[in-house]
Amino acid sequence: MAIIVDQGKNIFTLHTKNSTYQMKVDELGFLLHTYYGSRIDNTDMSYLIYNMDRGFSGNPYEIGGKDRSYSLDTLPQEYSCFGTGDYRISALRIKNGDGSRGVQLYYDKYILNKGKYSIPDLPAVYADDDESETLEIILKDPYSHVEVHLYYGVLEKNDIITRAVKVVNKGSEKIVVEKAASLSLDWISQDFDWITFYGRHNMERIPQRSAINHGIQAIGSVRGTSSHHYNPFAILCEKGADETKGQCFGISFVYSGEFLMEVEKDQVNQTRLVCGIHPDNFEWNLLPGEEFNSPEAIMTYSPHGFGQLSRNLHETIREHICRGEWKHKRRPVLVNNWEATYFNFTGDQLVEIAKDAAKLGVELFVLDDGWFGKRDNDNSGLGDWYPNEEKLGCSLKELAERILDTGVEFGIWFEPEAISEDSNLYREHPEWVVRIPGRPPALSRNQLVLDFSRKDVQDYIIERMSDILSEVPITYVKWDFNRSICDKFSNELGPEYQGEFAHRYVLGLYRVLEELTTKFPHILFEGCSGGGGRFDPGMLYYTPHIWCSDNTDPIARLTIQYGTSFGYPVSTVGAHVSTVPNHQTRRVTPFSTRAYVAMSGIFGYQLDISKMTEEEKDDIRKQIEIYKNRYDLIQNGHYYRLLPPTSDMCTVWEIAAKDGKEAIITAVYHNVEANPAPVMVQVQGLNESGSYQLELDTVFWEDKLDEKVKNWLLSKLPYGYGEGELISGAALMKGGLVIPPAFQEYQAWQIIIKQC
Ligand code: DGJ
């Protein structure tokens, strides 16, 4: 049993493999949070709570006169409420029928179930009944009759606890939910740092570690999507925590819209974290009897640093978020024409790229933006999802068939949520656009947003896309969205309901995705929002991988993919090899470096293969072969960050088989020095008693280097790389591994470690 209820003492204890989470109903009926941390068996952790009379921290009416040390302002709460004496950040804010903003929740009852709860119309972690348990705790406000259901899903083996909330109006007047966080988490006393992931278009998910100081710190998005700018994921950790040691807590929000993650250190050094839908653009009306369901938040705990925390999330996202036929199926190696042609292509040109690609082992051709309507640049055409046959030189079906004849599958790009002013759809349905009446809407990439909160818009898109997907032999869809949303307003909602728009938009998006993925289960959907602008577990529920960034420069990607790896597995990261000089940074890097970096993701190409030299084509053939051979290990292995991109010389990461018998180390020199100091890493995840052979991938340079450089390099190879030079797992993990030196700028190595 992962969930233990002590009915006598009203204690709820949730156990996972390495963690314990505990709540207790106190003598007044408030649900207190007593513990989250390393696993502890059968202890009432409320002994840690220490009350004192603190000025200006008031007392609930029912206790006030008797005990001034009892205050909701200092007690650890399970679900913090606004307006009734807890002055810290709150999880729940309700505007009552009389206009007041006060809510106070008392314990009512609990329900225990096998299996994992689901949430109506929202993505959530799923698990079989033998892998998970659900605890539902019901709290009530006896004055306003607001009822709150707290849901806890426990995946014991994964070290995962999920949370979601339902608010029900049991009263007789309309209420407005102004904030209903999915999670509120109090730590009695800890000195924490937190790591958040900030960024921008072309540079997403850069880790930032800061101390949790007194006051409130927050990350979030009011952009309609989860955003490039802050990922809905954070790690709270003790001060000395690093990749392999220290307690840390991961919070990941399963939502693709506006979010807020706040953290506060209070007057007595306690820490509170609250995570949920961003309240700035949110107001949900509840008439008597109506209910509101929050999205889900995932919590994970690692007593052994960030590495383990990431691996908990990797496994959970891979196995319990991603769904459908493509969950475990090998995703095809693709070539996408975006960086090869941008808008400037003909059908014949595309077929030429596909022909050459097919010969080299590419399995899928993806036709990106520009195939429909009047779309020769990004100023027009969005919304007109009718193929431009003149440009393609034939119908889309015929083009797809020509591509299939070359030996690859056919995939296609859509941006269903967007609309250009210069489009037939806009001319026919100006009321379908998101804008505030009487106010000119802000343009971004010269485009507007379709009102996905409207059912007629959702139905239209489902129908239009379904027609194309049924008629044309398409096995892959790239779902893009290239702007943030502002001027939030829907013509379908009355004035009091405009606060529901942002969330209704996300619900609409999820409905369309659910319908299309159900209707076309064989199609692999890739998420994208100008690269990684909506890279979150909510999208991964529908699209098992996401184009990680529009920045394809492998050196920039070191940081982007490193940051992404904290919360997301390799199998969710779309990564492509592109040409040099790189289109985003103008950097020139070796071909093999571009391939090795992209191989730590869902691999593909974004260049014009038909224009490449025979030598380059030969390299592509080798790269694809290597990737396919290593696919299972790369996509399903345990991921370890060995040296970060902020280190002096080299970024190094490892993917090890779950049984520890094999591992791939990838090392990329982001800096070259004369007379360099050796780069050393401690390998992880091997079997201590095993003997290992190291193998250096030399396939990309062996026949290209001149003899002098080759001999220099071979003479500099550290011990272990020669034939018969076996090293024990213990030595590699405790002593370390020397990475061979670089012989050129941005040199990358892939080292295979195999148990013999
Ligand atoms: C942004 C995407 O991230 C790119 O890969 C490409 O599809 C363009 N949009 C097309 O407009």
XYZ file of C-alpha atoms in Angstrom, residues 205-631:
427
model
C 15.132 26.332 -21.070
C 18.360 27.769 -19.718
C 18.755 26.664 -16.101
C 18.998 29.358 -13.437
C 19.693 28.562 -9.811
C 18.757 31.127 -7.181
C 18.440 31.179 -3.440
C 14.935 31.256 -2.008
C 15.110 34.428 0.016
C 12.462 36.184 2.047
C 9.774 37.506 -0.212
C 8.093 36.012 -3.239
C 9.791 34.775 -6.386
C 7.852 33.515 -9.363
C 8.012 32.206 -12.881
C 5.037 32.008 -15.201
C 3.410 32.844 -18.474
C 0.575 35.158 -19.496
C 1.237 34.442 -23.184
C -1.583 31.982 -23.769
C 0.965 29.157 -24.047
C 3.416 27.752 -21.533
C 6.086 29.794 -23.411
C 9.729 29.825 -24.434
C 10.342 32.251 -21.602
C 9.710 30.091 -18.536
C 9.105 26.374 -18.641
C 6.364 25.109 -16.301
C 8.901 23.108 -14.349
C 11.152 23.858 -11.376
C 13.391 22.103 -8.906
C 13.609 23.027 -5.247
C 16.731 21.722 -3.589
C 18.858 21.957 -0.509
C 21.862 24.228 -0.756
C 24.591 21.721 -1.541
C 22.553 19.600 -3.934
C 24.093 18.724 -7.280
C 23.710 16.023 -9.924
C 24.423 13.129 -7.573
C 23.724 14.323 -4.067
C 21.293 16.300 -1.998
C 17.558 16.387 -1.533
C 15.555 17.868 -4.335
C 11.940 18.208 -5.344
C 10.731 18.531 -8.931
C 7.437 20.187 -9.812
C 6.174 19.813 -13.359
C 2.897 21.305 -14.521
C 0.862 19.280 -17.009
C -0.572 22.285 -18.799
C 0.115 24.122 -22.051
C -1.349 27.500 -21.163
C -0.713 30.317 -18.737
C 0.827 29.238 -15.471
C 2.279 30.650 -12.310
C 4.778 28.979 -10.031
C 5.455 31.063 -6.932
C 7.697 30.416 -4.015
C 7.819 32.312 -0.736
C 10.037 32.180 2.311
C 7.917 33.386 5.212
C 8.589 35.253 8.446
C 9.777 32.101 10.242
C 11.853 30.797 7.288
C 9.308 28.290 6.068
C 8.999 27.772 2.334
C 5.772 27.598 0.347
C 5.466 26.736 -3.325
C 2.201 27.233 -5.214
C 1.701 26.151 -8.818
C -1.283 26.393 -11.108
C -3.075 28.347 -13.806
C -1.903 31.965 -13.831
C -4.555 34.022 -12.032
C -3.959 37.225 -14.043
C -6.102 36.086 -16.956
C -8.332 33.770 -15.018
C -11.761 33.944 -13.462
C -14.055 30.959 -13.508
C -17.752 31.408 -12.761
C -19.426 28.670 -10.795
C -23.177 28.679 -10.540
C -24.674 26.582 -7.747
C -23.840 22.939 -8.393
C -21.084 23.647 -10.942
C -17.490 22.547 -10.608
C -14.056 23.502 -11.876
C -11.206 21.052 -12.453
C -7.630 22.262 -12.270
C -4.857 20.839 -14.442
C -2.441 18.394 -12.877
C 0.922 19.013 -11.245
C 3.530 16.283 -10.911
C 5.827 16.144 -7.887
C 8.895 13.988 -7.624
C 11.535 13.679 -4.961
C 15.134 12.573 -5.115
C 17.406 12.196 -2.100
C 20.334 11.789 -4.506
C 20.475 14.966 -6.530
C 19.090 16.235 -9.815
C 20.157 13.262 -11.927
C 17.798 10.876 -10.167
C 15.067 13.500 -10.123
C 15.326 13.891 -13.893
C 15.293 10.153 -14.447
C 12.092 9.873 -12.362
C 10.455 12.420 -14.637
C 11.901 10.897 -17.813
C 10.377 7.516 -17.032
C 7.066 9.040 -16.004
C 6.730 11.200 -19.099
C 7.836 8.370 -21.376
C 5.552 5.748 -19.862
C 2.705 7.633 -18.183
C 2.215 10.849 -20.185
C 3.047 9.998 -23.801
C 0.392 7.813 -25.371
C -0.689 6.125 -28.532
C 0.854 3.996 -31.227
C 4.034 6.021 -31.249
C 4.716 5.770 -27.544
C 7.140 2.888 -27.969
C 7.443 2.629 -31.735
C 10.722 3.801 -33.262
C 10.149 7.276 -34.636
C 11.303 7.682 -38.239
C 14.464 9.549 -39.209
C 13.130 12.525 -41.102
C 14.185 15.280 -43.408
C 12.260 18.545 -43.115
C 12.465 21.115 -45.899
C 12.213 24.259 -43.717
C 15.873 25.251 -43.482
C 16.466 23.744 -46.927
C 13.985 25.882 -48.855
C 11.924 28.012 -46.454
C 8.882 29.175 -48.518
C 10.674 28.939 -51.789
C 10.093 25.493 -53.299
C 8.368 23.577 -56.043
C 6.951 20.076 -55.883
C 9.801 18.801 -58.083
C 12.413 20.216 -55.756
C 10.799 18.494 -52.781
C 10.758 15.195 -54.621
C 14.470 15.601 -55.396
C 15.256 16.087 -51.696
C 13.135 13.068 -50.800
C 14.812 10.914 -53.463
C 18.311 11.598 -52.174
C 17.200 11.297 -48.578
C 15.599 7.916 -49.154
C 18.832 6.518 -50.601
C 20.684 7.456 -47.409
C 18.300 5.830 -44.953
C 15.927 8.722 -44.213
C 12.435 7.370 -43.595
C 10.143 10.381 -43.686
C 9.918 13.594 -45.655
C 8.200 16.491 -43.870
C 6.774 19.321 -45.941
C 6.932 22.413 -43.749
C 5.258 25.819 -44.029
C 4.199 27.225 -47.430
C 2.213 24.431 -49.140
C -1.270 25.947 -48.768
C -3.265 29.073 -49.616
C -1.346 32.178 -50.594
C 1.739 31.471 -48.528
C 5.015 32.457 -50.145
C 6.096 34.344 -47.049
C 4.805 34.690 -43.524
C 2.466 37.618 -44.193
C -0.528 35.740 -45.569
C -2.400 32.503 -46.037
C -2.666 31.099 -42.510
C -6.089 29.562 -42.062
C -6.467 28.589 -45.706
C -5.699 24.913 -45.352
C -6.134 24.169 -49.045
C -3.045 23.007 -50.977
C -1.524 25.483 -53.396
C -1.522 23.159 -56.389
C 0.050 25.718 -58.639
C 3.095 25.903 -56.391
C 3.251 22.151 -55.817
C 2.741 21.451 -59.515
C 0.101 18.837 -58.673
C -2.421 17.994 -55.995
C -1.145 17.361 -52.471
C -2.163 13.730 -52.809
C -0.150 13.389 -55.994
C 2.836 15.050 -54.383
C 2.570 12.716 -51.397
C 2.430 9.735 -53.733
C 5.485 10.931 -55.630
C 7.301 11.276 -52.318
C 6.190 7.830 -51.170
C 7.487 6.420 -54.450
C 10.971 7.587 -53.514
C 10.826 5.247 -50.525
C 10.023 7.614 -47.645
C 6.801 8.418 -45.793
C 5.124 11.784 -46.128
C 4.525 14.281 -43.302
C 3.135 17.789 -43.267
C 3.128 21.057 -41.295
C 0.058 22.873 -39.948
C -0.398 25.924 -37.795
C -4.066 25.364 -36.965
C -4.415 28.023 -34.259
C -3.210 30.886 -36.440
C -4.846 33.081 -39.037
C -3.514 35.776 -41.373
C -5.553 38.894 -42.027
C -4.764 38.265 -45.656
C -6.595 34.947 -45.884
C -9.960 33.764 -47.120
C -10.754 32.376 -43.706
C -10.311 35.806 -42.128
C -12.413 37.447 -44.805
C -15.190 34.901 -44.197
C -14.950 34.768 -40.405
C -13.454 37.905 -38.883
C -15.394 37.030 -35.701
C -13.228 33.934 -35.250
C -10.177 36.007 -34.394
C -8.979 36.707 -30.865
C -9.211 40.470 -30.392
C -10.859 43.016 -28.141
C -13.760 44.716 -29.944
C -12.978 48.295 -30.911
C -9.240 47.875 -30.282
C -6.687 46.966 -32.950
C -5.090 43.633 -32.062
C -1.321 43.267 -31.695
C 0.252 41.420 -34.608
C 3.090 38.997 -34.170
C 4.844 37.508 -37.201
C 2.071 39.490 -38.900
C -0.491 36.939 -37.786
C -3.508 36.694 -35.503
C -4.886 33.896 -33.390
C -7.975 31.803 -34.072
C -10.367 31.655 -31.149
C -9.903 28.049 -30.093
C -12.236 28.580 -27.144
C -15.109 28.452 -29.687
C -16.621 25.107 -30.510
C -17.393 26.142 -34.112
C -13.717 27.034 -34.641
C -12.579 23.755 -33.110
C -15.021 21.834 -35.300
C -13.912 23.692 -38.396
C -10.252 22.877 -37.796
C -11.024 19.244 -36.985
C -12.988 18.940 -40.197
C -10.479 20.752 -42.411
C -7.516 18.814 -41.109
C -9.433 15.535 -41.158
C -10.280 16.021 -44.816
C -6.618 16.441 -45.699
C -5.402 13.691 -43.392
C -7.979 11.254 -44.773
C -7.377 12.062 -48.404
C -3.592 12.312 -48.485
C -1.295 9.485 -47.322
C 0.158 11.439 -44.400
C 1.812 9.663 -41.474
C 3.222 12.642 -39.632
C 1.925 16.084 -38.631
C 3.999 18.934 -37.259
C 1.643 21.128 -35.187
C 3.146 24.599 -34.952
C 2.067 27.839 -33.272
C 4.100 30.949 -33.881
C 3.012 33.708 -31.558
C 1.968 34.514 -28.016
C -1.653 35.459 -27.342
C -2.785 38.876 -26.156
C -5.943 40.978 -26.661
C -7.770 38.091 -25.003
C -11.449 38.164 -25.769
C -13.938 35.804 -27.328
C -17.075 36.885 -29.159
C -18.774 33.805 -27.803
C -18.385 34.711 -24.138
C -20.414 37.304 -22.248
C -18.629 40.103 -20.340
C -18.610 38.207 -17.039
C -17.089 35.189 -18.722
C -14.121 36.777 -20.511
C -11.863 35.706 -17.621
C -12.462 32.124 -18.730
C -11.073 32.720 -22.209
C -7.414 31.756 -21.689
C -8.249 28.436 -20.054
C -11.097 27.707 -22.467
C -8.627 28.257 -25.315
C -6.359 25.536 -23.900
C -9.322 23.208 -23.358
C -10.283 23.823 -26.996
C -6.774 23.036 -28.160
C -6.780 19.810 -26.142
C -10.165 18.827 -27.571
C -8.968 19.278 -31.147
C -5.786 17.334 -30.444
C -7.711 14.569 -28.699
C -10.137 14.207 -31.608
C -7.455 14.198 -34.279
C -5.083 11.843 -32.510
C -7.964 9.454 -31.823
C -9.215 9.621 -35.385
C -5.749 9.179 -36.900
C -3.896 6.934 -34.445
C -1.303 5.941 -37.062
C -0.172 9.560 -37.500
C 2.789 10.727 -35.455
C 2.125 14.257 -34.196
C 5.098 16.457 -33.374
C 4.425 19.520 -31.232
C 6.058 22.852 -32.008
C 5.600 26.472 -31.126
C 8.340 28.357 -32.909
C 10.506 25.502 -31.611
C 10.095 25.011 -27.873
C 7.471 27.641 -27.001
C 5.022 25.055 -25.754
C 7.327 22.331 -24.515
C 5.349 20.915 -21.614
C 3.873 17.627 -20.371
C 0.386 18.759 -21.438
C 1.389 18.818 -25.096
C 3.364 15.596 -24.706
C 0.124 13.819 -23.813
C -0.952 14.363 -27.442
C 2.338 14.765 -29.309
C 5.009 12.355 -28.008
C 7.787 14.685 -29.055
C 8.207 18.384 -29.622
C 10.520 20.405 -31.855
C 12.847 21.515 -29.095
C 14.059 24.808 -30.556
C 14.288 26.653 -33.858
C 17.959 27.010 -33.042
C 19.726 24.104 -34.746
C 23.285 25.201 -33.934
C 24.727 22.240 -32.007
C 26.704 24.438 -29.640
C 23.644 26.476 -28.681
C 21.760 23.197 -28.516
C 24.168 21.970 -25.821
C 22.577 24.451 -23.426
C 19.039 24.040 -24.765
C 19.089 20.237 -24.623
C 20.944 20.250 -21.306
C 18.271 22.499 -19.760
C 15.484 20.463 -21.336
C 16.934 17.227 -19.961
C 16.218 18.267 -16.371
C 12.499 17.777 -16.889
C 12.060 15.841 -20.123
C 13.388 12.617 -21.657
C 15.404 12.410 -24.870
C 12.410 10.733 -26.558
C 10.474 14.025 -26.392
C 13.169 16.227 -27.926
C 12.991 16.855 -31.679
C 16.571 17.537 -32.854
C 17.870 17.998 -36.405
C 21.157 18.282 -38.226
C 21.303 21.454 -40.315
C 23.760 23.097 -42.649
C 26.722 25.418 -41.943
C 27.135 28.272 -41.417
C 24.223 27.711 -39.086
C 21.182 29.791 -39.997
C 20.599 31.056 -36.471
C 24.118 31.713 -35.183
C 26.293 31.634 -38.336
C 28.570 29.194 -36.512
C 30.464 26.550 -38.451
C 30.729 23.192 -36.730
C 31.845 19.731 -37.867
C 29.159 17.557 -39.437
C 29.722 14.804 -36.879
C 29.230 17.253 -34.003
C 25.889 18.322 -35.445
C 24.885 14.675 -35.763
C 26.003 13.603 -32.290
C 24.082 16.442 -30.652
C 20.928 15.758 -32.682
C 21.234 12.056 -31.884
C 20.392 12.796 -28.266
C 16.878 13.446 -29.430
C 14.410 12.385 -32.084
C 16.820 12.601 -34.947
C 16.405 14.156 -38.357
C 17.762 16.575 -40.940
C 16.837 20.054 -41.978
C 18.984 20.731 -45.025
C 18.914 20.252 -48.762
C 20.336 16.778 -49.176
C 20.119 17.083 -52.966
C 22.777 19.804 -52.832
C 25.274 17.890 -50.710
C 28.595 16.405 -51.803
C 29.034 12.634 -52.063
C 31.287 12.712 -49.008
C 28.611 14.501 -46.989
C 25.987 12.087 -48.200
C 28.178 9.229 -47.125
C 28.404 10.795 -43.674
C 24.622 11.084 -43.522
C 24.339 7.384 -44.348
C 26.730 6.556 -41.507
C 25.017 8.906 -39.062
C 21.623 7.356 -39.713
C 22.993 3.864 -39.380
C 24.635 4.704 -36.059
C 21.469 6.371 -34.770
C 19.253 3.471 -35.760
C 21.617 0.961 -34.155
C 21.728 2.934 -30.919
C 18.069 3.984 -30.952
